[in-house]
Amino acid sequence: MLTPQDIISGIKSYTEKVDDELIRRAYIFALEKHGTQVRESGEPFFSHPVEVAEILMFLKMDQNTVIAGLLHDTMEDTDATIEEIVENFGQQIANIVDGVTKLSKFEMSSIAEKQTENFKKLLLSAASDIRVLIIKLSDRLHNMRTLKFKKKKLRRMYIAKETLEIYAPLAERIGMTSIKEELQDIAFMELYPDIYKSIKSRLKHLYDVSEQIVVTITTELETLANSIDISCTISGRLKSPYSIWEKMNVRNISFEQLSDIMAFRIIVDTIPQCYQMLGIIHRNYLVVPGRFRDYISTPKNNSYQSLHTSVIGPLNKRIEVQIRTKEMHIVAEYGVAAHCDYKTNGSIKSKKSYDYQWLRNLVNILENTSNMEEFLSNSRTEMLSDTVFCITPKGTIMSLPRGASVLDFAYAIHSDIGNHAAVAKVNGKPVSLKTVIENGDQVEISVNQTQFPKPEWESCVSTIKAKTSIKKALNSLEKERIEIIGKSNFDEFFQKHEINISDQDIDLISKTLKFESLSRMFYSIGVTQITIHDVLQTYNKLKNSNIELANEDFEKPKTVNTNERIIFGIPNIPVIPVSCCTPVPGDKIIGVIRGNNGIEIHVEKCPLFKGLEKDQDVKIIDLSWSRNAFENETKYIAKVNIVAEYEPGNLSKIAEVVENRCGNIVSLRISEKFENFVQLHLEIEVSDIAQLTMIIASIRSMVFVNEVTRW
Ligand code: MN
């Protein structure tokens, strides 16, 4: 643990203004206040503020910020009061500590419950003194670094999720790239340990084999720079595990298909040299179209500046190149911390102040208005890039994932409101339920008890709560529909035979057939689990009568097409089994009818009938999965093809990954085997596409796996 002297000499290494005595006093104050408190790791609690202070020194923060870092948990966790801190360390440090304490309170309530007042405080304190936010991020970083000591797994996962959703975007927003990346990587490791490990080991493997490549490329780029008399520093690096995972996820591609795992950074002295360097690279290598960005003339709004380009570089490798000056580099790594002006209360250097205008505007609005509407219309910041905040008519702030629709919002309030949502208004204007919510929207839902969920609703929601509620509601609607069909078959039969059957008799029949309720019996008739003939026999027995089925009763009764319970849209013809593709619920599917034999069900991507649309004799119809397909226990077999390095033990590693995701391998075949590669064909039992996607992603991220495909 750092001593007071370590901290003093640490700060002195980058700034002159240091009050040795004040730092010593703060150190002892925090030490005494935290006393015998211990962290879950068993370490004394005091080690936490000291390590937060160390992170702040790494960011080259001024003395007062480091002191506030030492004190940041005293008000929250000990009996220290703000008066005490003002008295001992002055108003400025006390204000910063107070700001951090307020942010911590915000942290305690769950994200969905966070209210306007807290949200305001968060923004206010963060924006009026940016150092509060920097301490908060350093605090979170240290808590993440020591996350593994927390015993409760759920708590760890909650903290990791919150870090990904709130703190990493905040760090990015103020340009602190290195902190953002570390936060994301630790959170990623906590949430998806197996995927993290395998990406990490793939990267290590890649680095081992490409170390020489990096050196060669660096040297060649250096030679180019020397040829136009530019001295520069070039570094080649691999991207972080989380950013790779994000790319694999967003673009739905495998590790191999990622082209820009390798990035080169060229740091030069002046802006003109940036462009000269870019020019000579573009003249010497093939430029990958569409990848050039000039963030020097148009900086990102977190004030990041750089030139980005991708080229087919030395050794014919596709590489990403970033060119920037030293000054830009510091801003890129430390963001807003790089241009804090400590003399003016932690505000941003006037030269750069326009960058943070959005933050300042927001503070002005919050401080000067109590008008909710004005607040809402002005608070559409890009603070949290993965989350949107919207407001209920009562003024409660709701947070939803970006991309959520008005319907998601309705279900987030209550599943009843979602199920009966009829009309929606966003900011006072009527909109469709599909409308995607934007930050700061005020959303209002009117319900109508005669409204019920429709199948197409499933495709316009993205939250899990809305999805499951819609499935559940549709499922019970479907049950009701089948019951009605069953009942009408039943009634129709007895009317036709002019039998006046009493309610008691119907009850009796149901009981004799061992149904727990009337509706269960009608449901069974609806799906032809039992027939009218069964009902009639029971009736005859009970009544000692001898009614026989008439001829017309053998005509096909109205029933529910059994296929329809899993797949919608199949006409009433036989289904022909196919072996080319194996759709699982969630796959896009179509029906193919050739001749009069029946219908084949294929995935839309099935290679077998590409081009069939043009064939006159072939009819293709749209099909869709019903929610029953997702809800019932049925398992579906999915085929997965894998190309992998052949090594003893690899097969069992794949099997283990599949098992971890609750998949069941029902068959495994090796179709081709080269010297050190095998082509595997797996058949895996899964419930739906979500489970299969996770399995494929996990296999894809294994070190020795080269390719995973389904067809
Ligand atoms: Mn803390």
XYZ file of C-alpha atoms and ligand atoms in Angstrom:
712
model
C 0.000 0.000 0.000
C 1.245 3.499 -0.792
C 2.576 5.559 2.111
C 1.854 9.301 2.484
C 5.389 9.946 1.255
C 4.795 7.802 -1.874
C 1.731 9.901 -2.685
C 3.556 13.184 -2.105
C 6.482 12.274 -4.346
C 4.085 10.724 -6.876
C 2.163 13.976 -7.323
C 5.396 15.978 -7.312
C 6.609 13.968 -10.302
C 4.071 15.739 -12.541
C 3.029 18.934 -10.780
C 4.682 21.536 -8.565
C 1.849 22.570 -6.329
C 1.910 20.072 -3.493
C 1.062 20.666 0.167
C 2.862 17.795 1.923
C 1.178 18.486 5.239
C -2.363 18.447 3.776
C -1.779 15.098 2.090
C -0.412 13.546 5.274
C -3.415 14.829 7.210
C -5.883 13.420 4.669
C -4.145 10.047 4.714
C -4.324 9.835 8.510
C -7.896 11.183 8.608
C -9.140 8.453 6.239
C -7.051 5.805 7.990
C -8.533 6.707 11.377
C -12.084 7.033 10.076
C -12.108 3.683 8.316
C -10.381 2.147 11.323
C -10.842 -1.589 11.488
C -13.314 -1.870 8.570
C -12.343 -4.691 6.214
C -13.228 -5.443 2.606
C -14.536 -8.804 1.441
C -11.021 -9.640 0.285
C -9.948 -9.524 3.929
C -7.808 -6.452 3.275
C -8.307 -3.409 5.477
C -10.917 -1.121 3.892
C -8.420 1.722 3.907
C -6.482 0.039 1.097
C -9.408 0.930 -1.210
C -9.222 4.756 -1.005
C -5.436 4.574 -1.205
C -5.608 2.556 -4.411
C -8.244 4.913 -5.828
C -5.811 7.739 -5.102
C -3.152 5.773 -6.951
C -5.368 5.505 -10.044
C -5.958 9.273 -9.863
C -2.195 9.798 -9.775
C -1.837 7.552 -12.796
C -4.286 9.949 -14.491
C -2.014 12.802 -13.336
C -4.770 14.487 -11.385
C -4.040 17.478 -9.155
C -3.423 17.261 -5.418
C -6.982 18.162 -4.369
C -8.461 15.416 -6.517
C -6.060 12.853 -5.083
C -6.950 14.013 -1.571
C -10.667 13.800 -2.370
C -9.944 10.289 -3.640
C -8.436 9.374 -0.272
C -11.510 10.751 1.482
C -14.159 9.646 -0.996
C -15.791 6.967 1.170
C -15.494 8.649 4.556
C -18.861 10.414 4.425
C -20.675 7.373 3.086
C -19.154 4.683 5.275
C -17.930 6.360 8.473
C -19.163 8.993 10.888
C -17.264 11.752 9.091
C -19.406 14.827 8.357
C -19.133 17.429 5.642
C -18.400 20.075 8.300
C -15.408 18.066 9.470
C -14.056 17.819 5.955
C -14.601 21.531 5.261
C -12.807 22.365 8.486
C -9.826 20.117 7.811
C -9.430 20.300 4.045
C -11.377 23.319 2.811
C -14.578 23.864 0.888
C -13.338 22.709 -2.512
C -12.251 19.222 -1.428
C -15.401 18.892 0.689
C -17.568 19.670 -2.360
C -15.877 16.982 -4.411
C -16.241 14.366 -1.654
C -19.879 15.376 -1.237
C -20.474 14.950 -4.978
C -18.962 11.468 -5.000
C -21.070 10.492 -1.979
C -24.243 11.589 -3.777
C -23.312 9.488 -6.804
C -22.874 6.464 -4.544
C -26.421 6.821 -3.260
C -27.640 6.817 -6.841
C -25.742 3.599 -7.316
C -27.515 1.820 -4.480
C -30.997 1.781 -5.976
C -31.579 -0.495 -8.918
C -31.320 1.060 -12.361
C -35.025 0.864 -13.149
C -35.948 2.612 -9.947
C -33.690 5.592 -10.429
C -35.653 8.771 -10.200
C -35.465 12.198 -11.707
C -33.946 13.749 -8.620
C -31.129 11.241 -8.506
C -30.548 11.427 -12.191
C -30.365 15.202 -11.879
C -27.901 14.950 -9.023
C -25.753 12.590 -10.981
C -25.546 14.967 -13.902
C -25.283 18.054 -11.775
C -22.492 16.914 -9.573
C -20.638 15.279 -12.406
C -20.925 18.275 -14.645
C -20.372 21.107 -12.210
C -17.061 19.578 -11.207
C -15.789 17.005 -13.667
C -13.392 15.709 -10.994
C -16.323 14.109 -9.173
C -16.970 11.954 -12.192
C -13.268 11.135 -12.581
C -13.072 9.987 -8.942
C -16.265 7.981 -9.349
C -14.822 6.222 -12.389
C -11.541 5.524 -10.565
C -13.541 4.186 -7.610
C -15.505 1.897 -9.925
C -12.304 0.795 -11.644
C -10.764 -0.278 -8.345
C -13.989 -2.022 -7.311
C -13.936 -3.880 -10.617
C -10.287 -4.831 -10.197
C -11.192 -6.374 -6.834
C -14.595 -7.697 -7.938
C -13.445 -11.316 -7.758
C -13.344 -11.088 -3.952
C -17.068 -10.460 -3.708
C -18.662 -13.690 -2.580
C -22.165 -13.315 -3.985
C -22.226 -14.182 -7.654
C -25.481 -12.341 -8.337
C -24.093 -9.185 -6.801
C -20.933 -9.502 -8.902
C -22.986 -9.917 -12.055
C -25.175 -6.950 -11.182
C -22.114 -4.757 -10.661
C -20.575 -6.008 -13.908
C -23.775 -5.269 -15.834
C -24.071 -1.824 -14.333
C -20.450 -1.162 -15.252
C -21.089 -2.121 -18.861
C -24.314 -0.152 -19.046
C -23.412 3.010 -17.186
C -19.787 3.473 -16.223
C -18.000 2.290 -19.358
C -20.164 4.543 -21.589
C -19.546 7.425 -19.174
C -15.792 6.849 -19.378
C -16.058 6.781 -23.147
C -18.198 9.894 -23.180
C -15.468 11.882 -21.487
C -12.812 10.201 -23.596
C -11.056 8.039 -21.003
C -10.374 5.174 -23.365
C -7.965 3.174 -21.243
C -10.341 3.170 -18.259
C -13.283 2.326 -20.488
C -11.474 -0.680 -21.948
C -10.378 -2.016 -18.581
C -13.906 -1.649 -17.145
C -15.397 -3.469 -20.126
C -12.880 -6.283 -20.048
C -13.341 -7.033 -16.351
C -17.142 -6.884 -16.654
C -17.022 -9.118 -19.719
C -14.835 -11.612 -17.838
C -17.383 -11.706 -15.015
C -20.462 -12.064 -17.218
C -19.134 -14.522 -19.827
C -16.068 -16.183 -18.286
C -15.812 -18.998 -20.825
C -16.055 -16.740 -23.860
C -13.641 -14.286 -22.304
C -11.073 -16.991 -21.626
C -11.198 -18.422 -25.077
C -10.949 -15.047 -26.844
C -8.077 -14.170 -24.570
C -6.206 -17.371 -25.330
C -6.888 -16.994 -29.055
C -5.433 -13.516 -28.870
C -2.389 -14.795 -27.067
C -1.973 -17.518 -29.645
C -2.371 -14.975 -32.422
C 0.108 -12.678 -30.771
C 2.675 -15.455 -30.446
C 2.451 -16.267 -34.130
C 2.195 -12.665 -35.267
C 4.877 -11.098 -33.107
C 7.290 -11.235 -36.026
C 4.597 -9.876 -38.350
C 4.064 -6.875 -36.070
C 7.794 -6.175 -36.055
C 8.045 -6.482 -39.839
C 5.083 -4.204 -40.460
C 6.319 -1.657 -37.908
C 9.747 -1.561 -39.533
C 8.290 -1.106 -42.986
C 6.067 1.757 -41.808
C 9.069 3.341 -40.095
C 11.101 3.176 -43.284
C 8.267 4.930 -45.110
C 8.204 7.691 -42.474
C 11.984 8.126 -42.661
C 11.808 8.479 -46.428
C 9.869 11.742 -45.960
C 11.917 12.837 -42.928
C 9.288 12.273 -40.291
C 10.301 10.886 -36.948
C 7.549 8.961 -35.276
C 6.738 6.261 -32.762
C 4.867 3.263 -34.124
C 3.185 0.656 -32.012
C 1.254 -2.375 -33.107
C -1.295 -3.949 -30.843
C -4.139 -6.403 -30.691
C -7.560 -5.147 -29.742
C -9.156 -5.826 -26.347
C -11.182 -9.031 -25.773
C -14.386 -7.076 -25.179
C -14.121 -4.990 -28.336
C -13.531 -8.187 -30.312
C -16.549 -9.850 -28.734
C -18.655 -6.777 -29.482
C -17.624 -6.909 -33.136
C -18.288 -10.641 -33.370
C -21.712 -10.039 -31.884
C -22.756 -6.934 -33.755
C -21.563 -8.092 -37.151
C -22.320 -11.744 -36.486
C -18.969 -12.971 -37.732
C -16.375 -15.397 -36.517
C -12.986 -14.665 -35.053
C -11.287 -15.407 -38.393
C -13.457 -12.987 -40.297
C -12.421 -10.095 -38.066
C -10.068 -8.154 -40.228
C -8.907 -5.515 -37.831
C -7.650 -7.418 -34.828
C -4.305 -5.775 -35.457
C -4.077 -2.011 -35.157
C -1.055 0.215 -35.679
C -0.688 3.605 -34.113
C 1.668 6.205 -35.527
C 2.461 9.139 -33.274
C 4.079 12.160 -34.914
C 4.956 15.713 -33.836
C 2.677 17.988 -35.826
C -0.710 17.995 -37.538
C 0.784 18.515 -41.045
C 2.920 15.425 -40.430
C -0.250 13.433 -39.689
C -1.520 14.174 -43.184
C 1.898 13.610 -44.799
C 2.088 10.227 -43.132
C -1.432 9.398 -44.290
C -0.512 10.434 -47.828
C 2.528 8.200 -48.073
C 0.623 5.222 -46.634
C -2.200 5.683 -49.119
C 0.297 5.964 -51.979
C 2.108 2.779 -51.019
C -0.683 0.443 -50.032
C -4.082 -0.528 -51.284
C -6.707 1.439 -49.373
C -9.718 -0.445 -47.983
C -12.663 1.647 -49.191
C -14.987 3.291 -46.714
C -12.696 3.066 -43.723
C -10.958 6.443 -43.836
C -11.973 8.881 -41.064
C -10.615 12.337 -40.402
C -11.203 13.020 -36.721
C -8.606 15.786 -36.796
C -10.674 18.254 -38.763
C -13.872 16.899 -37.202
C -13.110 15.686 -33.676
C -15.468 13.232 -31.981
C -17.641 14.897 -29.370
C -15.507 13.515 -26.570
C -12.744 15.607 -28.207
C -10.906 12.589 -29.617
C -8.720 13.445 -32.612
C -6.906 11.122 -34.997
C -6.761 9.959 -38.597
C -8.049 6.424 -39.157
C -7.553 4.313 -42.229
C -7.415 0.660 -43.205
C -5.029 -0.638 -45.842
C -3.744 -3.886 -47.223
C -0.389 -3.279 -45.640
C 2.998 -4.980 -45.604
C 2.898 -8.783 -45.981
C -0.527 -8.312 -47.590
C -2.119 -8.057 -44.150
C -5.202 -5.955 -43.713
C -4.391 -3.509 -40.933
C -5.989 -0.537 -39.255
C -3.780 2.521 -38.896
C -4.339 5.475 -36.576
C -2.216 8.587 -36.995
C -2.109 11.348 -34.382
C 0.118 13.816 -32.537
C 1.436 13.272 -29.015
C -1.048 15.780 -27.637
C -3.955 14.028 -29.339
C -2.675 10.748 -27.988
C -2.799 11.927 -24.388
C -6.368 13.147 -24.900
C -7.276 9.829 -26.503
C -6.021 7.890 -23.494
C -7.060 10.122 -20.612
C -9.839 12.159 -22.189
C -11.201 14.995 -20.162
C -8.623 14.379 -17.423
C -5.978 15.508 -19.875
C -7.264 19.061 -19.998
C -8.554 19.765 -16.585
C -7.473 23.182 -15.402
C -7.001 22.827 -11.696
C -6.690 26.527 -10.981
C -10.315 27.145 -11.859
C -12.080 24.600 -9.684
C -11.739 21.624 -11.937
C -13.466 23.242 -14.842
C -12.287 22.505 -18.321
C -9.571 24.623 -19.925
C -11.252 27.467 -21.728
C -9.626 26.531 -25.023
C -11.384 23.211 -25.016
C -14.527 24.258 -23.228
C -16.730 24.031 -26.295
C -16.307 20.264 -26.168
C -18.270 20.019 -22.980
C -20.874 22.604 -23.874
C -23.579 19.928 -23.857
C -22.794 19.088 -20.267
C -22.820 22.702 -19.250
C -26.097 23.431 -21.027
C -27.698 20.609 -19.183
C -26.530 21.921 -15.843
C -27.959 25.333 -16.682
C -31.326 23.894 -17.502
C -31.390 21.790 -14.371
C -30.356 24.637 -12.143
C -32.669 27.214 -13.627
C -35.875 25.430 -14.282
C -38.386 23.443 -12.406
C -40.336 22.975 -15.600
C -40.400 19.272 -16.340
C -41.254 19.699 -19.988
C -38.330 21.954 -20.609
C -36.063 19.573 -18.758
C -37.259 16.712 -20.905
C -36.945 18.449 -24.212
C -33.424 19.510 -23.416
C -32.018 16.428 -21.787
C -31.547 14.309 -24.840
C -27.894 13.811 -24.209
C -25.822 10.979 -25.447
C -24.608 10.230 -21.951
C -25.477 6.579 -21.892
C -25.118 5.159 -25.321
C -26.599 1.732 -24.536
C -29.519 2.950 -22.505
C -32.409 5.288 -23.176
C -34.237 7.098 -20.450
C -37.884 7.934 -20.868
C -40.403 9.402 -18.544
C -43.848 8.229 -17.474
C -46.729 10.700 -17.184
C -46.125 10.647 -13.415
C -42.536 11.779 -13.902
C -40.831 8.494 -13.090
C -37.683 7.861 -15.070
C -37.512 4.482 -16.720
C -34.383 3.110 -18.282
C -34.684 0.769 -21.237
C -32.128 -0.765 -23.575
C -31.458 1.317 -26.686
C -33.848 0.279 -29.445
C -36.733 -0.441 -27.079
C -40.182 0.368 -28.456
C -43.202 2.033 -26.921
C -44.585 -1.458 -26.396
C -41.462 -2.454 -24.434
C -42.120 0.579 -22.280
C -45.735 -0.499 -21.692
C -44.636 -3.964 -20.593
C -41.881 -2.480 -18.422
C -44.556 -0.649 -16.428
C -46.823 -3.659 -16.022
C -47.663 -6.688 -18.102
C -51.374 -5.759 -17.929
C -50.650 -2.379 -19.444
C -48.632 -4.066 -22.161
C -51.291 -6.676 -22.885
C -54.063 -4.118 -23.281
C -52.035 -1.270 -24.792
C -54.216 0.457 -27.355
C -52.996 3.960 -28.044
C -49.624 5.521 -27.362
C -48.389 9.062 -27.249
C -44.784 10.214 -27.321
C -44.243 13.793 -26.224
C -47.954 14.375 -26.638
C -48.193 13.101 -30.211
C -50.029 9.873 -31.086
C -47.615 7.229 -32.372
C -47.678 3.540 -33.263
C -46.802 1.021 -30.569
C -43.768 0.025 -32.625
C -42.156 3.461 -32.291
C -38.612 3.282 -30.972
C -38.076 5.353 -27.852
C -35.481 8.078 -27.786
C -33.707 9.512 -24.815
C -35.879 11.924 -22.885
C -39.157 10.925 -24.533
C -42.237 11.277 -22.434
C -44.340 8.209 -23.117
C -47.999 7.711 -22.362
C -50.001 4.538 -22.904
C -53.788 4.264 -22.955
C -55.202 0.844 -22.301
C -58.376 -0.716 -23.554
C -59.562 -3.962 -21.989
C -60.831 -5.190 -25.361
C -57.314 -5.033 -26.821
C -55.168 -8.153 -26.768
C -51.637 -9.011 -27.917
C -51.216 -9.892 -31.574
C -48.643 -12.292 -33.043
C -46.863 -9.465 -34.871
C -46.166 -7.740 -31.554
C -43.407 -10.241 -30.891
C -41.267 -8.714 -33.600
C -41.533 -5.158 -32.331
C -40.275 -5.634 -28.801
C -36.731 -6.251 -27.648
C -36.885 -6.587 -23.864
C -37.139 -10.025 -22.341
C -40.015 -9.008 -20.118
C -42.154 -7.880 -23.068
C -41.256 -10.938 -25.125
C -42.190 -13.463 -22.463
C -45.374 -11.597 -21.501
C -46.544 -11.488 -25.121
C -45.793 -15.174 -25.602
C -47.683 -16.017 -22.461
C -50.688 -13.910 -23.403
C -50.805 -15.207 -26.983
C -50.558 -18.717 -25.692
C -53.593 -18.324 -23.472
C -55.467 -16.602 -26.303
C -54.664 -19.545 -28.524
C -55.949 -21.898 -25.818
C -59.145 -19.912 -25.623
C -59.545 -20.050 -29.384
C -59.140 -23.836 -29.403
C -61.618 -24.168 -26.545
C -64.184 -22.183 -28.514
C -63.726 -24.424 -31.549
C -64.085 -27.520 -29.349
C -67.206 -26.187 -27.704
C -68.833 -25.286 -30.994
C -68.107 -28.798 -32.367
C -69.703 -30.203 -29.241
C -72.783 -27.939 -29.334
C -73.246 -28.403 -33.048
C -73.296 -32.179 -32.706
C -75.962 -32.261 -30.004
C -78.072 -29.651 -31.809
C -77.895 -31.646 -35.010
C -79.181 -34.716 -33.219
C -81.794 -32.584 -31.480
C -80.656 -33.650 -28.057
C -81.346 -31.149 -25.373
C -78.343 -31.718 -23.189
C -78.385 -30.120 -19.734
C -75.495 -28.371 -18.075
C -75.373 -31.096 -15.441
C -75.016 -33.735 -18.170
C -72.157 -31.858 -19.792
C -70.514 -31.654 -16.402
C -71.027 -35.340 -15.886
C -69.527 -36.259 -19.256
C -66.493 -34.152 -18.491
C -66.042 -35.795 -15.091
C -66.494 -39.308 -16.476
C -63.846 -38.601 -19.092
C -61.635 -37.460 -16.185
C -61.197 -33.823 -17.189
C -60.417 -31.399 -14.423
C -62.623 -28.734 -15.993
C -65.060 -28.156 -18.828
C -62.622 -25.945 -20.644
C -60.011 -28.725 -20.579
C -62.528 -31.033 -22.254
C -63.427 -28.511 -24.947
C -59.726 -27.895 -25.532
C -59.158 -31.623 -26.027
C -62.021 -31.774 -28.499
C -60.572 -28.752 -30.298
C -57.249 -30.450 -30.863
C -58.991 -33.847 -31.491
C -57.315 -35.483 -28.538
C -60.787 -36.889 -27.958
C -63.514 -37.024 -30.589
C -67.229 -36.402 -30.617
C -67.526 -40.170 -30.867
C -65.881 -40.517 -27.438
C -68.260 -37.936 -26.053
C -71.264 -39.715 -27.547
C -70.243 -43.086 -26.110
C -69.956 -41.551 -22.672
C -73.337 -39.867 -23.084
C -74.936 -43.162 -24.167
C -73.464 -44.920 -21.167
C -74.620 -42.276 -18.728
C -78.103 -41.974 -20.199
C -78.496 -45.587 -21.135
C -79.347 -44.323 -24.602
C -78.316 -45.623 -27.948
C -77.691 -42.697 -30.214
C -75.511 -43.445 -33.199
C -73.276 -41.223 -35.227
C -74.919 -40.054 -38.410
C -73.076 -40.139 -41.707
C -72.487 -36.436 -41.780
C -70.730 -36.668 -38.433
C -67.877 -38.435 -40.170
C -67.233 -35.401 -42.281
C -64.132 -33.706 -41.122
C -65.058 -31.766 -38.028
C -63.706 -28.310 -37.521
C -60.366 -28.852 -35.818
C -57.235 -26.982 -35.220
C -54.502 -27.948 -37.629
C -51.969 -29.533 -35.324
C -49.054 -28.119 -37.273
C -50.426 -24.696 -36.724
C -49.637 -25.026 -33.092
C -45.939 -24.828 -33.865
C -45.797 -23.135 -37.221
C -48.271 -20.606 -38.586
C -49.279 -20.459 -42.200
C -49.150 -24.115 -43.252
C -52.128 -24.968 -45.460
C -54.018 -28.125 -44.618
C -51.716 -30.523 -46.507
C -49.169 -33.086 -45.363
C -45.698 -32.000 -44.323
C -42.885 -33.764 -46.176
C -39.759 -34.289 -44.087
C -36.522 -32.908 -45.520
C -32.931 -33.503 -44.532
C -31.126 -30.543 -46.086
C -31.784 -28.084 -43.304
C -33.022 -28.344 -39.765
C -34.896 -25.241 -38.682
C -35.210 -24.460 -35.001
C -37.718 -21.990 -33.534
C -36.564 -18.490 -34.365
C -35.018 -19.368 -37.727
C -36.645 -17.635 -40.681
C -38.642 -20.369 -42.391
C -40.575 -20.805 -45.624
C -42.759 -23.523 -47.049
C -42.044 -25.062 -50.447
C -44.832 -26.779 -52.367
C -43.984 -28.749 -55.498
C -46.715 -30.803 -57.114
C -49.549 -32.036 -54.974
C -47.693 -34.181 -52.482
C -47.383 -31.766 -49.643
C -45.263 -29.031 -48.227
C -41.588 -28.942 -47.272
C -40.398 -26.686 -44.511
C -37.004 -25.071 -45.051
C -35.009 -22.302 -43.533
C -34.963 -19.245 -45.733
C -31.222 -19.669 -46.246
C -31.360 -23.332 -47.249
C -28.917 -23.682 -50.150
C -30.914 -26.503 -51.751
C -33.596 -24.436 -53.395
C -31.782 -21.226 -54.200
C -33.307 -19.932 -57.373
C -36.410 -22.069 -57.022
C -38.562 -18.948 -56.824
C -38.280 -18.663 -60.577
C -39.596 -22.169 -61.144
C -43.233 -21.955 -62.245
C -44.256 -25.239 -60.646
C -42.906 -24.375 -57.247
C -44.911 -22.368 -54.798
C -43.145 -20.716 -51.902
C -45.106 -19.468 -48.934
C -44.159 -17.544 -45.838
C -44.312 -19.398 -42.568
C -43.729 -18.242 -39.032
C -43.190 -19.929 -35.710
C -45.965 -19.709 -33.164
C -45.072 -18.950 -29.565
C -45.888 -22.572 -28.735
C -42.721 -23.531 -30.516
C -40.769 -21.510 -27.957
C -42.844 -22.421 -24.950
C -43.235 -26.167 -25.170
C -40.582 -28.565 -24.005
C -39.899 -29.947 -27.470
C -36.247 -30.104 -28.486
C -35.195 -29.461 -32.058
C -32.183 -30.910 -33.747
C -29.818 -28.395 -35.278
C -26.928 -29.326 -37.524
C -23.670 -27.532 -36.929
C -20.550 -27.900 -39.066
C -17.173 -27.156 -37.566
C -13.718 -26.908 -39.056
C -11.146 -27.293 -36.308
C -7.530 -28.099 -35.701
C -7.191 -31.774 -34.985
C -5.687 -32.529 -31.645
C -6.555 -35.112 -29.013
C -8.939 -33.643 -26.486
C -10.435 -31.009 -28.778
C -13.623 -32.973 -29.341
C -14.310 -33.273 -25.659
C -13.670 -29.552 -25.231
C -16.349 -28.834 -27.829
C -18.709 -31.279 -26.145
C -18.118 -29.551 -22.842
C -18.976 -26.124 -24.248
C -22.200 -27.487 -25.753
C -23.101 -29.120 -22.469
C -22.397 -25.950 -20.513
C -25.048 -24.231 -22.618
C -27.488 -27.097 -21.956
C -27.318 -28.458 -25.486
C -27.340 -32.196 -26.113
C -25.148 -33.691 -28.831
C -27.123 -36.485 -30.488
C -24.682 -37.319 -33.244
C -21.172 -36.525 -34.337
C -19.596 -37.322 -37.661
C -16.178 -36.566 -39.125
C -16.456 -36.045 -42.857
C -12.967 -34.957 -43.754
C -9.666 -35.147 -42.062
C -6.502 -33.516 -43.286
C -3.154 -33.582 -41.659
C -4.152 -31.345 -38.817
C -7.701 -30.292 -39.590
C -11.006 -32.020 -39.243
C -14.441 -31.219 -40.524
C -17.040 -32.147 -37.922
C -20.783 -32.431 -38.247
C -22.701 -32.187 -35.024
C -26.368 -32.654 -34.395
C -27.345 -30.798 -31.286
C -30.688 -30.779 -29.512
C -31.739 -27.275 -28.556
C -34.932 -25.450 -27.611
C -34.612 -22.445 -29.888
C -32.384 -20.134 -31.878
C -31.277 -18.134 -28.834
C -29.743 -21.184 -27.212
C -28.201 -22.325 -30.489
C -26.655 -18.908 -31.126
C -24.977 -18.938 -27.732
C -23.640 -22.442 -28.371
C -22.267 -21.453 -31.774
C -20.707 -18.266 -30.385
C -18.999 -20.257 -27.639
C -17.637 -22.834 -30.079
C -16.555 -20.103 -32.451
C -14.490 -18.440 -29.790
C -12.420 -21.551 -29.005
C -8.725 -21.371 -29.848
C -8.599 -24.338 -32.173
C -11.862 -23.714 -34.014
C -11.617 -22.144 -37.435
C -15.124 -22.024 -38.715
C -18.633 -22.818 -37.547
C -21.554 -22.916 -39.965
C -25.062 -24.298 -39.965
C -25.651 -25.166 -43.596
Mn -15.245 3.654 -2.964
